[in-house]
Amino acid sequence: MTKPAEAGVRTGDKVSSETHTMEELLEIQRAAFLRDGIPDAKTRIDRINRLQALLLDNADEICEALDADFGTRPRELSIAADVAGCMIDLTHQRRSVEKWMKETNVARLQGLLGFKQRLRHDPLGVVGIMGPWNFPLQLTVVPAGSALAAGNRVLLRPSSITARTTEVIAKHAPDYFSIEELAVITAKHGGGSDFAKLKVDHMFFTGSPEVGASVASEAGKNLVPVTLEMGGKNPAIVDVDASIDEAAKFLADARMVNGGQVCLCPDYVFVPEGKVGEFTDKVVERWTANFPTILSNKQYTSTINEKNFERIVGLIDDAVELGATKRQVVPAGESLPDAQARKIPPTLLTGVKAGMKIEEDEVFGPVLTVYPYRDLGEAIDKVNSAGHPLTLYWVGPDNDRLAHVADNTRSGSISGNDFALHLLSHGLPFGGVGRSGMGNYHGKFGFETFSHARAVTVSSMPISFAELMSAPFTDRDIKLTDSQMAMFRRFLRGSIRKNAKR
């Protein structure tokens, strides 16, 4: 039976997580979880409320920190993505948790016969959450909300790359949470590889496939289950019946969200062969209109750091040296790329071929590659050769060709005619497949990720299964076994005949 936890921030209890090691914080939370037991709905809702308040009360300071971490990042984007953007799922968790946590009767008829079957939704214990730098709050706070809704304690590790933002959250978290409930792990505690070694009850990671593989390996040594939310080269396919003008506007805008530094940004696009010229012209036209200035433009997000700036510029230069054609939007009087401001102009590449680094690497920057196609099968083959992306974009009507693409490709999701709308839905999961991730969250999917589905059976039947399964086996047992085999053979023959008529 659930009960209120001894939670909340008590007077004199505003302890910074940095006063303890990671291992100590884990033990503190585990001891509190065992002491308090499974929290009731009121406690869980209160924790989600405080998580929302942590962001909303400190929104201005958070936005300033994000701007400083990136170099330039518009306040509107930071509010939309890392503050208000968290509220959608947190609100849904808060409103639904009381219903989701209830024990479920899964077999009413059998229960009347003496075979009761129930399903509990129990918390796991202590959850570790590792976040990335591109949306350092949304991609840690939203899964943290799901973990709290499921009744867990949380060790939260935002990215060290966005150190100022992490510092703000670490500073204010003790005003809202006891370290027994939620503790913020910073670079002072150690690196991400150290965090991955913790013997938590579930590890949740968002980031690159390379780092994700390392996290899974470390967690696997302790038999810690993992959820991995990773990226990939997201393709877009423009249908033959699509409006090229609308397709160009949508994909030009989607590529530039957060300066292209989003795991859901389209990376490359297939356009009907005869419309490639029109499409590329209109993409450049859209970028030119959207970014009349770049260097001094506070709404143009900088590349996060020097390492990534040099990597993206290197991908562009490598492609051009090997024969690709580059079109960039460089406002008059500006010299771009600019290493000091870490700003790379919107770049469109055509003529990209095998052997170019950009064919293999996820760009994670303001670069869009365009390929022509004559037959839809060409695009499908190319998508399948690049590994399973986090999402696949379709531009055009909801038609048989979209169904054909869905049937013949694999991706975490499919997004038609807009950017990442499944993030706004309570009924859809967010997650990858294969190299783009394992597991998912958002809505009830997040609650289930951080819960243990625990079976409960209680028998008052006159027959004992234990007796039937143990020696001595009587004539009655033999007859029962033989009748079962005859019944299942009859069922199989019926299924084969029915399936043959389909």
Coordinates of N, CA and C in Angstrom, one line a residue, residues 263-389:
C263 N 18.7 16.3 -32.3 CA 18.7 14.9 -32.7 C 17.6 14.6 -33.7
L264 N 16.6 15.5 -33.8 CA 15.5 15.3 -34.7 C 15.5 16.2 -35.9
C265 N 16.6 17.0 -36.1 CA 16.7 17.8 -37.3 C 16.8 16.9 -38.6
P266 N 16.2 17.3 -39.7 CA 16.5 16.5 -40.9 C 17.9 16.7 -41.4
D267 N 18.6 15.7 -41.7 CA 20.0 15.7 -42.1 C 20.2 15.7 -43.6
Y268 N 19.4 14.9 -44.3 CA 19.5 14.9 -45.7 C 18.1 14.7 -46.3
V269 N 17.9 15.1 -47.6 CA 16.6 15.1 -48.2 C 16.6 14.5 -49.6
F270 N 15.6 13.7 -49.9 CA 15.4 13.2 -51.3 C 14.4 14.0 -52.0
V271 N 14.7 14.5 -53.2 CA 13.7 15.4 -53.9 C 13.6 14.8 -55.3
P272 N 12.4 14.7 -55.9 CA 12.2 14.2 -57.2 C 13.2 14.9 -58.2
E273 N 13.9 14.1 -59.0 CA 15.0 14.6 -59.8 C 14.7 15.9 -60.6
G274 N 13.6 16.0 -61.2 CA 13.3 17.2 -62.0 C 13.0 18.4 -61.2
K275 N 12.9 18.3 -59.8 CA 12.6 19.4 -59.0 C 13.7 19.9 -58.1
V276 N 14.9 19.3 -58.2 CA 16.0 19.6 -57.3 C 16.4 21.0 -57.4
G277 N 16.5 21.5 -58.6 CA 16.9 22.9 -58.8 C 15.9 23.9 -58.1
E278 N 14.7 23.7 -58.3 CA 13.6 24.5 -57.7 C 13.7 24.4 -56.2
F279 N 13.9 23.2 -55.7 CA 13.9 23.0 -54.3 C 15.1 23.7 -53.6
T280 N 16.3 23.6 -54.2 CA 17.5 24.2 -53.6 C 17.4 25.7 -53.7
D281 N 16.8 26.2 -54.8 CA 16.7 27.7 -54.8 C 15.8 28.2 -53.7
K282 N 14.7 27.5 -53.5 CA 13.7 28.0 -52.5 C 14.2 27.8 -51.1
V283 N 15.0 26.8 -50.8 CA 15.7 26.6 -49.5 C 16.6 27.8 -49.2
V284 N 17.4 28.1 -50.2 CA 18.3 29.3 -50.0 C 17.5 30.6 -49.9
E285 N 16.5 30.7 -50.6 CA 15.6 31.9 -50.5 C 15.0 32.0 -49.1
R286 N 14.6 30.9 -48.6 CA 14.0 30.9 -47.2 C 15.0 31.3 -46.2
W287 N 16.2 30.7 -46.3 CA 17.3 31.0 -45.3 C 17.7 32.5 -45.5
T288 N 17.8 33.0 -46.7 CA 18.1 34.4 -46.9 C 17.1 35.3 -46.2
A289 N 15.9 35.0 -46.4 CA 14.8 35.8 -45.8 C 14.8 35.7 -44.2
N290 N 15.1 34.6 -43.7 CA 15.1 34.3 -42.3 C 16.3 34.9 -41.5
F291 N 17.4 35.0 -42.2 CA 18.7 35.4 -41.6 C 19.3 36.5 -42.4
P292 N 18.8 37.8 -42.3 CA 19.4 38.9 -43.1 C 20.7 39.3 -42.5
T293 N 20.9 38.9 -41.2 CA 22.3 39.0 -40.6 C 22.5 37.7 -39.8
I294 N 23.7 37.5 -39.5 CA 24.1 36.2 -38.7 C 25.0 36.6 -37.6
L295 N 26.1 37.2 -37.9 CA 27.2 37.5 -36.9 C 26.6 38.2 -35.7
S296 N 25.8 39.2 -35.9 CA 25.3 40.0 -34.8 C 23.9 39.7 -34.4
N297 N 23.4 38.6 -35.0 CA 22.0 38.2 -34.9 C 21.8 37.4 -33.6
K298 N 21.2 37.9 -32.6 CA 21.0 37.2 -31.3 C 20.0 36.0 -31.5
Q299 N 19.3 35.9 -32.6 CA 18.4 34.8 -32.8 C 19.0 33.7 -33.6
Y300 N 20.3 33.8 -33.9 CA 21.0 32.8 -34.7 C 21.8 32.0 -33.7
T301 N 21.5 30.8 -33.4 CA 22.2 30.0 -32.4 C 23.6 29.6 -32.8
S302 N 24.5 29.9 -31.9 CA 25.9 29.5 -32.2 C 26.1 28.0 -32.1
T303 N 27.2 27.5 -32.7 CA 27.6 26.1 -32.4 C 28.1 26.1 -31.0
I304 N 27.8 25.0 -30.3 CA 28.0 24.9 -28.9 C 29.5 25.2 -28.4
N305 N 30.5 24.6 -29.2 CA 31.8 24.8 -28.7 C 32.8 24.7 -30.0
E306 N 34.0 25.0 -29.7 CA 35.0 25.0 -30.8 C 35.2 23.7 -31.4
K307 N 35.2 22.6 -30.6 CA 35.3 21.3 -31.2 C 34.3 21.0 -32.2
N308 N 33.0 21.3 -31.9 CA 31.9 21.0 -32.8 C 32.0 21.9 -34.0
F309 N 32.3 23.2 -33.8 CA 32.5 24.1 -34.9 C 33.5 23.6 -35.9
E310 N 34.6 23.2 -35.5 CA 35.7 22.7 -36.4 C 35.2 21.4 -37.1
R311 N 34.5 20.6 -36.4 CA 34.1 19.3 -36.9 C 33.1 19.6 -38.1
I312 N 32.1 20.5 -37.9 CA 31.1 20.8 -38.9 C 31.8 21.4 -40.1
V313 N 32.6 22.4 -39.9 CA 33.3 23.1 -41.0 C 34.2 22.1 -41.8
G314 N 34.8 21.2 -41.0 CA 35.6 20.1 -41.7 C 34.7 19.2 -42.6
L315 N 33.5 18.9 -42.1 CA 32.6 18.0 -43.0 C 32.3 18.7 -44.3
I316 N 32.0 20.0 -44.2 CA 31.7 20.8 -45.4 C 32.9 20.9 -46.3
D317 N 34.0 21.2 -45.8 CA 35.2 21.3 -46.6 C 35.6 20.0 -47.3
D318 N 35.5 18.9 -46.5 CA 35.8 17.6 -47.1 C 34.9 17.3 -48.3
A319 N 33.6 17.6 -48.1 CA 32.7 17.3 -49.2 C 33.0 18.1 -50.4
V320 N 33.3 19.4 -50.2 CA 33.6 20.3 -51.4 C 34.9 19.8 -52.1
E321 N 35.9 19.5 -51.3 CA 37.2 19.0 -51.9 C 37.0 17.8 -52.7
L322 N 36.0 16.9 -52.3 CA 35.8 15.7 -53.1 C 34.7 15.8 -54.1
G323 N 34.3 17.0 -54.4 CA 33.4 17.2 -55.6 C 32.0 17.7 -55.3
A324 N 31.6 17.9 -54.1 CA 30.2 18.3 -53.8 C 30.1 19.8 -54.1
T325 N 28.9 20.3 -54.3 CA 28.6 21.7 -54.6 C 28.0 22.3 -53.3
K326 N 28.6 23.5 -52.9 CA 28.1 24.1 -51.7 C 27.4 25.5 -52.1
R327 N 26.3 25.6 -51.4 CA 25.6 27.0 -51.4 C 25.4 27.4 -50.0
Q328 N 25.9 28.6 -49.7 CA 25.8 29.1 -48.3 C 25.1 30.5 -48.3
V329 N 24.4 30.8 -47.3 CA 23.7 32.1 -47.1 C 24.6 32.9 -46.2
V330 N 25.4 33.8 -46.8 CA 26.3 34.7 -46.1 C 25.8 36.1 -46.4
P331 N 25.3 36.8 -45.4 CA 24.8 38.2 -45.5 C 25.9 39.1 -46.0
A332 N 25.6 40.1 -46.7 CA 26.5 41.1 -47.3 C 27.4 41.7 -46.1
G333 N 28.7 41.8 -46.3 CA 29.5 42.4 -45.4 C 30.0 41.5 -44.2
E334 N 29.5 40.3 -44.3 CA 29.9 39.3 -43.2 C 30.9 38.3 -43.8
S335 N 31.8 37.8 -42.9 CA 32.7 36.8 -43.3 C 32.4 35.5 -42.4
L336 N 31.9 34.5 -43.1 CA 31.5 33.3 -42.4 C 32.1 32.0 -43.1
P337 N 32.3 31.0 -42.3 CA 32.1 30.8 -40.9 C 33.0 31.7 -40.1
D338 N 32.6 32.0 -38.8 CA 33.4 32.8 -37.9 C 33.7 32.0 -36.6
A339 N 35.0 31.7 -36.5 CA 35.4 30.8 -35.4 C 35.1 31.5 -34.0
Q340 N 35.3 32.8 -33.9 CA 35.2 33.4 -32.6 C 33.7 33.4 -32.1
A341 N 32.8 33.7 -33.1 CA 31.4 33.7 -32.7 C 30.8 32.2 -32.8
R342 N 31.6 31.3 -33.4 CA 31.2 29.9 -33.6 C 29.9 29.9 -34.4
K343 N 29.8 30.7 -35.5 CA 28.7 30.7 -36.3 C 29.0 30.2 -37.7
I344 N 28.3 29.3 -38.1 CA 28.4 28.7 -39.5 C 27.2 29.0 -40.3
P345 N 27.3 29.5 -41.5 CA 26.1 30.0 -42.3 C 25.3 28.8 -42.7
P346 N 24.0 28.9 -42.9 CA 23.2 27.9 -43.4 C 23.8 27.4 -44.7
T347 N 24.0 26.1 -44.8 CA 24.7 25.5 -45.9 C 23.9 24.4 -46.6
L348 N 23.9 24.4 -47.9 CA 23.2 23.4 -48.7 C 24.2 22.7 -49.6
L349 N 24.2 21.4 -49.5 CA 25.2 20.6 -50.3 C 24.4 19.7 -51.3
T350 N 24.9 19.6 -52.6 CA 24.5 18.7 -53.6 C 25.7 18.0 -54.1
G351 N 25.4 16.9 -54.8 CA 26.5 16.1 -55.4 C 27.4 15.4 -54.3
V352 N 26.8 15.1 -53.2 CA 27.4 14.3 -52.1 C 27.5 12.9 -52.5
K353 N 28.6 12.2 -52.4 CA 28.8 10.8 -52.8 C 29.5 10.0 -51.7
A354 N 29.5 8.7 -51.9 CA 30.2 7.8 -51.0 C 31.6 8.2 -50.9
G355 N 32.2 8.1 -49.7 CA 33.6 8.4 -49.5 C 33.7 9.8 -48.8
M356 N 32.7 10.6 -48.9 CA 32.7 11.9 -48.2 C 32.3 11.7 -46.8
K357 N 33.0 12.3 -45.8 CA 32.7 12.1 -44.4 C 31.3 12.4 -44.0
I358 N 30.7 13.4 -44.7 CA 29.4 13.8 -44.4 C 28.3 12.8 -44.7
E359 N 28.7 11.8 -45.6 CA 27.8 10.7 -45.9 C 27.6 9.8 -44.7
E360 N 28.6 9.8 -43.8 CA 28.5 8.8 -42.7 C 28.2 9.5 -41.4
D361 N 28.7 10.7 -41.2 CA 28.6 11.4 -39.9 C 27.3 12.2 -39.7
E362 N 26.7 12.1 -38.5 CA 25.5 13.0 -38.2 C 26.1 14.4 -38.1
V363 N 25.5 15.4 -38.9 CA 26.1 16.7 -38.9 C 25.9 17.5 -37.6
F364 N 24.7 17.5 -37.1 CA 24.4 18.3 -35.9 C 24.8 19.7 -36.0
G365 N 24.4 20.3 -37.2 CA 24.7 21.7 -37.4 C 23.9 22.2 -38.6
P366 N 24.1 23.4 -39.1 CA 23.2 24.1 -40.1 C 23.6 23.7 -41.5
V367 N 23.6 22.4 -41.8 CA 23.9 21.8 -43.1 C 22.8 20.9 -43.6
L368 N 22.4 21.0 -44.8 CA 21.4 20.1 -45.4 C 21.9 19.6 -46.7
T369 N 21.9 18.3 -46.8 CA 22.3 17.6 -48.1 C 21.1 17.2 -48.9
V370 N 21.2 17.4 -50.2 CA 20.0 17.2 -51.1 C 20.5 16.1 -52.1
Y371 N 19.6 15.1 -52.2 CA 19.8 14.0 -53.2 C 18.6 14.0 -54.2
P372 N 18.9 13.8 -55.5 CA 17.7 13.5 -56.4 C 17.3 12.1 -56.4
Y373 N 16.0 11.8 -56.7 CA 15.6 10.4 -56.9 C 14.6 10.4 -58.0
R374 N 14.7 9.2 -58.7 CA 13.8 9.0 -59.8 C 12.7 8.0 -59.4
D375 N 13.1 7.1 -58.6 CA 12.1 6.1 -58.1 C 12.2 6.0 -56.6
L376 N 11.1 5.8 -55.9 CA 11.0 5.8 -54.5 C 11.9 4.8 -53.9
G377 N 12.1 3.7 -54.6 CA 13.0 2.6 -54.1 C 14.4 3.1 -53.9
E378 N 14.9 4.1 -54.7 CA 16.2 4.6 -54.5 C 16.4 5.3 -53.2
A379 N 15.4 6.1 -52.8 CA 15.4 6.7 -51.5 C 15.3 5.7 -50.4
I380 N 14.5 4.7 -50.5 CA 14.3 3.7 -49.5 C 15.6 2.9 -49.3
D381 N 16.3 2.6 -50.4 CA 17.5 1.8 -50.3 C 18.6 2.7 -49.6
K382 N 18.7 3.9 -49.9 CA 19.7 4.8 -49.3 C 19.4 5.0 -47.8
V383 N 18.1 5.1 -47.4 CA 17.8 5.3 -46.0 C 18.2 4.0 -45.2
N384 N 17.9 2.9 -45.8 CA 18.2 1.6 -45.1 C 19.7 1.3 -45.0
S385 N 20.4 1.9 -45.9 CA 21.9 1.6 -45.9 C 22.6 2.5 -44.8
A386 N 21.9 3.5 -44.3 CA 22.5 4.5 -43.4 C 22.2 4.2 -41.9
G387 N 21.5 3.1 -41.6 CA 21.1 2.7 -40.3 C 19.8 3.3 -39.9
H388 N 19.2 2.9 -38.8 CA 17.9 3.3 -38.4 C 17.9 4.7 -37.7
P389 N 17.3 5.7 -38.3 CA 17.3 7.1 -37.8 C 16.3 7.2 -36.7

